[in-house]
Structures are given as structure tokens and as C-alpha cells.
Short mmCIF file of C-alpha atoms in Angstrom, two decimals:
data_model
loop_
_atom_site.label_atom_id
_atom_site.label_comp_id
_atom_site.label_asym_id
_atom_site.label_seq_id
_atom_site.Cartn_x
_atom_site.Cartn_y
_atom_site.Cartn_z
CA UNK A 8 16.71 3.26 9.80
CA UNK A 9 16.95 2.19 6.16
CA UNK A 10 14.39 2.35 3.35
CA UNK A 11 13.55 -0.89 1.53
CA UNK A 12 11.70 -0.72 -1.79
CA UNK A 13 9.43 -3.39 -3.28
CA UNK A 14 8.23 -3.75 -6.86
CA UNK A 15 4.51 -4.25 -7.32
CA UNK A 16 3.42 -7.04 -9.66
CA UNK A 17 0.14 -5.21 -10.28
CA UNK A 18 0.18 -4.31 -13.96
CA UNK A 19 3.35 -6.26 -14.78
CA UNK A 20 2.82 -7.91 -18.18
CA UNK A 21 6.05 -9.84 -18.70
CA UNK A 22 7.60 -12.92 -17.13
CA UNK A 23 8.25 -12.99 -13.41
CA UNK A 24 11.97 -13.28 -14.15
CA UNK A 25 11.72 -9.92 -15.93
CA UNK A 26 10.00 -8.41 -12.89
CA UNK A 27 12.75 -9.74 -10.65
CA UNK A 28 15.47 -8.32 -12.91
CA UNK A 29 13.75 -4.94 -13.02
CA UNK A 30 13.47 -4.91 -9.24
CA UNK A 31 17.16 -5.68 -8.72
CA UNK A 32 18.28 -3.20 -11.38
CA UNK A 33 16.26 -0.46 -9.67
CA UNK A 34 17.67 -1.27 -6.23
CA UNK A 35 14.46 -2.85 -4.91
CA UNK A 36 14.69 -5.69 -2.39
CA UNK A 37 11.53 -7.62 -3.21
CA UNK A 38 8.23 -8.11 -4.98
CA UNK A 39 4.67 -7.47 -3.82
CA UNK A 40 1.69 -9.23 -5.35
CA UNK A 41 -1.50 -11.21 -4.92
CA UNK A 42 -0.71 -14.92 -4.51
CA UNK A 43 -4.28 -15.73 -5.55
CA UNK A 44 -3.62 -14.41 -9.07
CA UNK A 45 -0.01 -15.53 -9.59
CA UNK A 46 1.64 -18.82 -10.58
CA UNK A 47 2.82 -19.64 -7.08
CA UNK A 48 5.41 -22.31 -7.89
CA UNK A 49 6.99 -20.04 -10.48
CA UNK A 50 6.91 -17.07 -8.12
CA UNK A 51 8.60 -19.07 -5.35
CA UNK A 52 11.33 -20.22 -7.75
CA UNK A 53 11.96 -16.66 -8.94
CA UNK A 54 12.10 -15.27 -5.40
CA UNK A 55 14.64 -17.92 -4.43
CA UNK A 56 16.73 -17.57 -7.60
CA UNK A 57 16.99 -13.78 -7.35
CA UNK A 58 17.21 -13.54 -3.56
CA UNK A 59 14.15 -11.31 -3.29
CA UNK A 60 11.76 -10.84 -0.39
CA UNK A 61 8.00 -11.12 -0.90
CA UNK A 62 5.00 -9.20 0.39
CA UNK A 63 1.75 -11.08 -0.13
CA UNK A 64 -1.36 -9.11 -0.99
CA UNK A 65 -4.78 -10.38 0.06
CA UNK A 66 -8.04 -9.08 -1.38
CA UNK A 67 -11.35 -10.00 0.28
CA UNK A 68 -14.88 -9.96 -1.07
CA UNK A 69 -14.14 -10.92 -4.66
CA UNK A 70 -11.98 -8.24 -6.24
CA UNK A 71 -10.43 -4.85 -5.50
CA UNK A 72 -13.95 -3.41 -5.28
CA UNK A 73 -15.72 -5.87 -2.98
CA UNK A 74 -19.00 -7.59 -3.72
CA UNK A 75 -21.49 -5.37 -1.94
CA UNK A 76 -23.37 -8.05 -0.02
CA UNK A 77 -20.67 -10.49 1.05
CA UNK A 78 -20.88 -10.97 4.80
CA UNK A 79 -18.25 -10.16 7.39
CA UNK A 80 -17.70 -13.89 7.85
CA UNK A 81 -17.11 -14.35 4.12
CA UNK A 82 -14.44 -11.64 4.19
CA UNK A 83 -12.80 -13.27 7.23
CA UNK A 84 -12.84 -16.64 5.44
CA UNK A 85 -11.16 -15.01 2.43
CA UNK A 86 -8.34 -13.79 4.69
CA UNK A 87 -7.82 -17.21 6.27
CA UNK A 88 -7.87 -19.04 2.93
CA UNK A 89 -5.36 -16.69 1.32
CA UNK A 90 -3.07 -16.69 4.35
CA UNK A 91 -2.91 -20.47 4.01
CA UNK A 92 -2.35 -20.10 0.27
CA UNK A 93 0.65 -17.86 0.75
CA UNK A 94 2.44 -19.85 3.45
CA UNK A 95 4.57 -21.74 0.93
CA UNK A 96 5.87 -18.43 -0.43
CA UNK A 97 7.19 -17.40 3.00
CA UNK A 98 6.03 -13.77 2.78
CA UNK A 99 7.85 -11.14 4.79
CA UNK A 100 4.37 -10.01 5.73
CA UNK A 101 0.88 -9.70 4.29
CA UNK A 102 -1.08 -6.62 3.22
CA UNK A 103 -4.86 -7.02 3.36
CA UNK A 104 -7.23 -5.00 1.18
CA UNK A 105 -10.34 -5.91 3.09
CA UNK A 106 -13.77 -5.13 4.40
CA UNK A 107 -16.38 -2.83 2.91
CA UNK A 108 -17.03 0.90 3.14
CA UNK A 109 -20.78 0.30 3.62
CA UNK A 110 -20.32 -1.65 6.84
CA UNK A 111 -21.03 -0.30 10.29
CA UNK A 112 -18.10 0.41 12.58
CA UNK A 113 -18.93 -2.74 14.53
CA UNK A 114 -18.75 -4.87 11.40
CA UNK A 115 -15.40 -3.41 10.36
CA UNK A 116 -13.96 -3.84 13.86
CA UNK A 117 -15.09 -7.46 13.89
CA UNK A 118 -13.54 -8.17 10.48
CA UNK A 119 -10.25 -6.46 11.23
CA UNK A 120 -9.94 -7.83 14.75
CA UNK A 121 -10.69 -11.44 13.82
CA UNK A 122 -8.46 -11.28 10.74
CA UNK A 123 -5.64 -9.94 12.91
CA UNK A 124 -6.16 -12.80 15.36
CA UNK A 125 -6.07 -15.42 12.59
CA UNK A 126 -2.82 -14.02 11.22
CA UNK A 127 -1.30 -13.95 14.73
CA UNK A 128 -2.24 -17.59 15.34
CA UNK A 129 -0.53 -18.50 12.07
CA UNK A 130 2.56 -16.49 12.97
CA UNK A 131 2.15 -14.11 10.05
CA UNK A 132 2.71 -10.35 10.26
CA UNK A 133 -0.29 -8.61 8.75
CA UNK A 134 -1.22 -5.00 7.94
CA UNK A 135 -4.45 -3.55 6.55
CA UNK A 136 -4.57 -1.07 3.73
CA UNK A 137 -6.20 2.36 3.77
CA UNK A 138 -8.10 1.69 0.55
CA UNK A 139 -11.26 3.28 -0.82
CA UNK A 140 -14.34 1.01 -1.03
CA UNK A 141 -12.95 -0.79 2.03
CA UNK A 142 -13.31 -0.60 5.80
CA UNK A 143 -10.46 1.94 6.12
CA UNK A 144 -11.68 4.17 3.29
CA UNK A 145 -11.27 7.51 5.07
CA UNK A 146 -9.29 8.94 8.01
CA UNK A 147 -12.23 9.32 10.38
CA UNK A 148 -13.43 5.74 10.16
CA UNK A 149 -9.83 4.59 10.46
CA UNK A 150 -9.28 6.64 13.63
CA UNK A 151 -12.46 5.19 15.12
CA UNK A 152 -11.26 1.67 14.30
CA UNK A 153 -7.84 2.35 15.83
CA UNK A 154 -9.50 3.46 19.07
CA UNK A 155 -11.06 -0.01 19.25
CA UNK A 156 -8.07 -1.92 17.85
CA UNK A 157 -4.97 -0.01 19.03
CA UNK A 158 -2.57 -2.78 17.93
CA UNK A 159 -3.79 -2.72 14.32
CA UNK A 160 -1.01 -2.23 11.77
CA UNK A 161 -1.66 -0.33 8.54
CA UNK A 162 -0.45 -0.27 4.98
CA UNK A 163 -0.82 3.42 4.23
CA UNK A 164 -1.91 4.42 0.73
CA UNK A 165 -2.90 8.04 1.16
CA UNK A 166 -3.84 8.44 -2.51
CA UNK A 167 -7.14 6.68 -1.73
CA UNK A 168 -7.99 9.15 1.02
CA UNK A 169 -7.12 12.09 -1.21
CA UNK A 170 -9.69 11.10 -3.82
CA UNK A 171 -12.32 10.22 -1.20
CA UNK A 172 -11.86 13.58 0.55
CA UNK A 173 -11.27 15.50 -2.72
CA UNK A 174 -8.30 17.26 -1.12
CA UNK A 175 -4.75 16.67 -0.03
CA UNK A 176 -4.32 15.76 3.64
CA UNK A 177 -2.46 18.84 4.87
CA UNK A 178 -5.59 20.26 6.52
CA UNK A 179 -6.17 16.94 8.29
CA UNK A 180 -2.69 16.68 9.75
CA UNK A 181 -3.75 15.45 13.19
CA UNK A 182 -5.29 12.40 11.54
CA UNK A 183 -2.13 11.79 9.49
CA UNK A 184 0.05 11.92 12.61
CA UNK A 185 -2.16 9.49 14.50
CA UNK A 186 -2.36 7.04 11.61
CA UNK A 187 1.42 7.27 11.13
CA UNK A 188 1.88 5.65 14.55
CA UNK A 189 0.25 2.50 13.13
CA UNK A 190 1.98 2.50 9.74
CA UNK A 191 3.73 -0.75 8.91
CA UNK A 192 4.17 -0.24 5.15
CA UNK A 193 3.73 2.51 2.54
CA UNK A 194 2.17 2.27 -0.90
CA UNK A 195 3.74 5.20 -2.72
CA UNK A 196 1.22 6.42 -5.25
CA UNK A 197 0.37 10.10 -5.66
CA UNK A 198 -3.29 11.00 -5.81
CA UNK A 199 -4.91 14.30 -6.71
CA UNK A 200 -8.21 15.87 -5.78
CA UNK A 201 -10.21 14.03 -8.43
CA UNK A 202 -8.28 10.80 -8.80
CA UNK A 203 -6.06 8.23 -7.09
CA UNK A 204 -3.17 8.48 -9.57
CA UNK A 205 -1.59 11.49 -11.23
CA UNK A 206 -0.57 10.89 -14.88
CA UNK A 207 3.10 11.15 -13.90
CA UNK A 208 4.48 12.19 -10.49
CA UNK A 209 7.40 14.02 -12.13
CA UNK A 210 5.09 16.40 -14.00
CA UNK A 211 5.44 19.95 -12.63
CA UNK A 212 1.67 20.48 -12.55
CA UNK A 213 1.48 17.77 -9.85
CA UNK A 214 4.44 18.97 -7.78
CA UNK A 215 2.09 20.12 -5.01
CA UNK A 216 0.40 16.71 -4.80
CA UNK A 217 3.75 14.93 -4.70
CA UNK A 218 5.05 17.22 -1.97
CA UNK A 219 1.91 16.69 0.11
CA UNK A 220 2.24 12.91 -0.07
CA UNK A 221 5.93 13.18 0.77
CA UNK A 222 5.10 15.12 3.92
CA UNK A 223 2.78 12.26 4.94
CA UNK A 224 5.52 9.70 4.28
CA UNK A 225 7.94 11.74 6.37
CA UNK A 226 5.44 11.62 9.23
CA UNK A 227 5.44 7.82 8.95
CA UNK A 228 9.24 7.66 8.84
CA UNK A 229 9.44 9.84 11.94
CA UNK A 230 6.98 7.61 13.82
CA UNK A 231 8.77 4.45 12.72
CA UNK A 232 12.17 5.80 13.68
CA UNK A 233 10.83 6.84 17.08
CA UNK A 234 9.51 3.31 17.49
CA UNK A 235 12.92 1.80 16.84
CA UNK A 236 12.26 0.35 13.39
CA UNK A 237 15.40 -0.80 11.58
CA UNK A 238 13.73 -0.57 8.16
CA UNK A 239 10.90 1.35 6.58
CA UNK A 240 9.33 -0.36 3.58
CA UNK A 241 7.67 1.18 0.54
CA UNK A 242 6.11 -0.10 -2.68
CA UNK A 243 5.81 2.43 -5.51
CA UNK A 244 2.33 1.41 -6.63
CA UNK A 245 1.24 3.22 -9.75
CA UNK A 246 -0.98 0.78 -11.59
CA UNK A 247 -3.28 0.00 -14.53
CA UNK A 248 -7.03 -0.75 -14.53
CA UNK A 249 -8.22 2.83 -14.96
CA UNK A 250 -5.52 4.29 -12.70
CA UNK A 251 -3.05 4.83 -15.55
CA UNK A 252 -4.27 7.70 -17.72
CA UNK A 253 -4.89 6.80 -21.39
CA UNK A 254 -5.66 8.79 -24.51
CA UNK A 255 -9.29 8.73 -25.66
CA UNK A 256 -10.23 6.46 -28.59
CA UNK A 257 -6.80 4.79 -28.85
CA UNK A 258 -6.48 3.86 -25.15
CA UNK A 259 -2.74 4.44 -25.42
CA UNK A 260 -1.12 4.98 -22.00
CA UNK A 261 0.25 8.47 -21.44
CA UNK A 262 3.29 7.05 -19.62
CA UNK A 263 5.13 3.76 -19.10
CA UNK A 264 4.00 2.10 -15.89
CA UNK A 265 7.35 0.63 -14.86
CA UNK A 266 9.16 3.86 -15.70
CA UNK A 267 6.79 5.70 -13.36
CA UNK A 268 7.32 3.22 -10.51
CA UNK A 269 11.09 3.13 -11.05
CA UNK A 270 11.14 6.96 -11.00
CA UNK A 271 9.06 6.92 -7.82
CA UNK A 272 11.46 4.46 -6.20
CA UNK A 273 14.55 6.50 -7.07
CA UNK A 274 12.89 9.76 -6.02
CA UNK A 275 11.83 8.36 -2.66
CA UNK A 276 15.22 6.78 -2.07
CA UNK A 277 16.80 10.23 -2.48
CA UNK A 278 13.99 11.84 -0.48
CA UNK A 279 14.52 9.37 2.36
CA UNK A 280 18.27 10.01 2.40
CA UNK A 281 17.64 13.76 2.63
CA UNK A 282 15.03 13.29 5.36
CA UNK A 283 17.35 11.03 7.35
CA UNK A 284 20.24 13.49 7.06
CA UNK A 285 18.01 16.33 8.29
CA UNK A 286 16.70 14.16 11.14
CA UNK A 287 20.25 13.29 12.23
CA UNK A 288 21.27 16.93 12.05
CA UNK A 289 18.27 17.92 14.13
CA UNK A 290 19.09 15.27 16.72
CA UNK A 291 22.63 16.62 17.09
CA UNK A 292 21.63 20.28 17.43
#
């Protein structure tokens, strides 16, 4: 199994050609972004010119925090509309940030199940993100959903669960292992007890948080390898919009966003190589 890295377009301020160049220079194989918010013709041209793959991101219910009173049917309609929107970009697959944390289990199951069916009818691979404020906002709701929808595929961003639970996930390891069986894609951002994004994952004061997330990613790699996956995919996804720490008064970022994501990509590439070597050694012994 190989690890493929994607560059997020969330927070990218320059031209798409610059994003593509950064991705290639860092050893990434593609870009991930929301087709609803991007110049689609330009994005398609850049993907073709640079030979990059694309992961489409879909957001339902308005924005990353959903409108509180949009109906289940409105969220489903958002998925269908944006799936159609992204067809011309030929995404490798689609990640959906969808649903609402205030819904009942029945409402979330309906949304996720019908969205999955729509994507299947359109021949599009689709996974649903473990994202706070959304249907899969904590491990326990997610496990209940998976009991009802055992074929559901997930984009795992454990940083959201860390801030919702106000703890790392080591004490909830049974939930991590079960969710790992459904993991299609990883968003590699490191959260801490009071926030979804540490100021910089290389900082020694956050070494424990990084290590905890890495253990979760290893659980996913193990499950994917056992399932015969040829590739595991990961998007280093440190972002702006209140995630990136800034100095008071001046609002100056404490770190460079692309430098953080490039560091995360390199670190996880090396981490994956070490994990794979240990897994091969264990298989031989």
C-alpha cells in the first residue's frame, strides 16, 4: 500500500497554478477543494496541465457551519446539485461535509443514506466527513449511524472529535478501531483539547497531540491494508478562518499555512514509510 497526499485549496490565496506547483514540489498527487467556490474551468485546466488528481469537497446547508433550520431534503438537494456541478472536473472521489449535529439519528441516517444512493447512481465514489456541527460530529453518533449504514465510507478528521470531546481519542480506542474500518480518506490536522488546530504540529508542546493523531491514522492504515487497498490517501488540512492562530490586535498569523501543511505532508510520508516497514517486519516474524 502506498500513501498519496493531496493539497487542500482551503486557505490558498494565490493562483491555482501556484497551488499546483506547490503540490508537485511537495510530492503531492492532487488538489482537494470545493467546486462551488472555485473557478471550475480554470481548475480543470490546471489539473490537466499539471497532471493532478482532484478530490471534490461538498458542503451542505449553506456553509461549513450549517444553517440551523435547513431541512434534511434541502441538505440532500445540496449534495445532488454539487455532485452534478463537479462532474466536469472528473473528481477521484467526493468528500461531503453534511448534515447537522442537532438532527435526530433518523434524520442523519436518512440524509447520509439517500446521499450515498444519489452518488452511487451517478457513479461517483463518496465519503462523509467526521466534522463538528455535522451529523458525524462525535464517535458515538457515528457508530450508531454505521450500525444502520454499514457500507458508509468516511473521511476521517479526528481533530473535530478531539475538540468536541475535549480529549484525545486514546481512551476511546474501540470507537477509533471501528471507525477505521470505514475510513476512505484522512484529513490530517492535529487538534488539541480546546481547539481543532494546534498552532504548529512541529511544536514540542503539542508532541503528545500529534502522536495521538498518528496512532489513529495508523489504525486506519492497518484497516485499509487488511482490506486490500492499494493506496491510502491523506490531505494535510490546516486552515484559516479562525483555525490558524493569530496574534491579538494585529491578527498576524503565528505560522505560514502552506509551510504547516507541507511539513505535515513530509512528516506523514516519513511516518507512513516507518509504519509500513514495521508492518512488513511484523508480517515476516
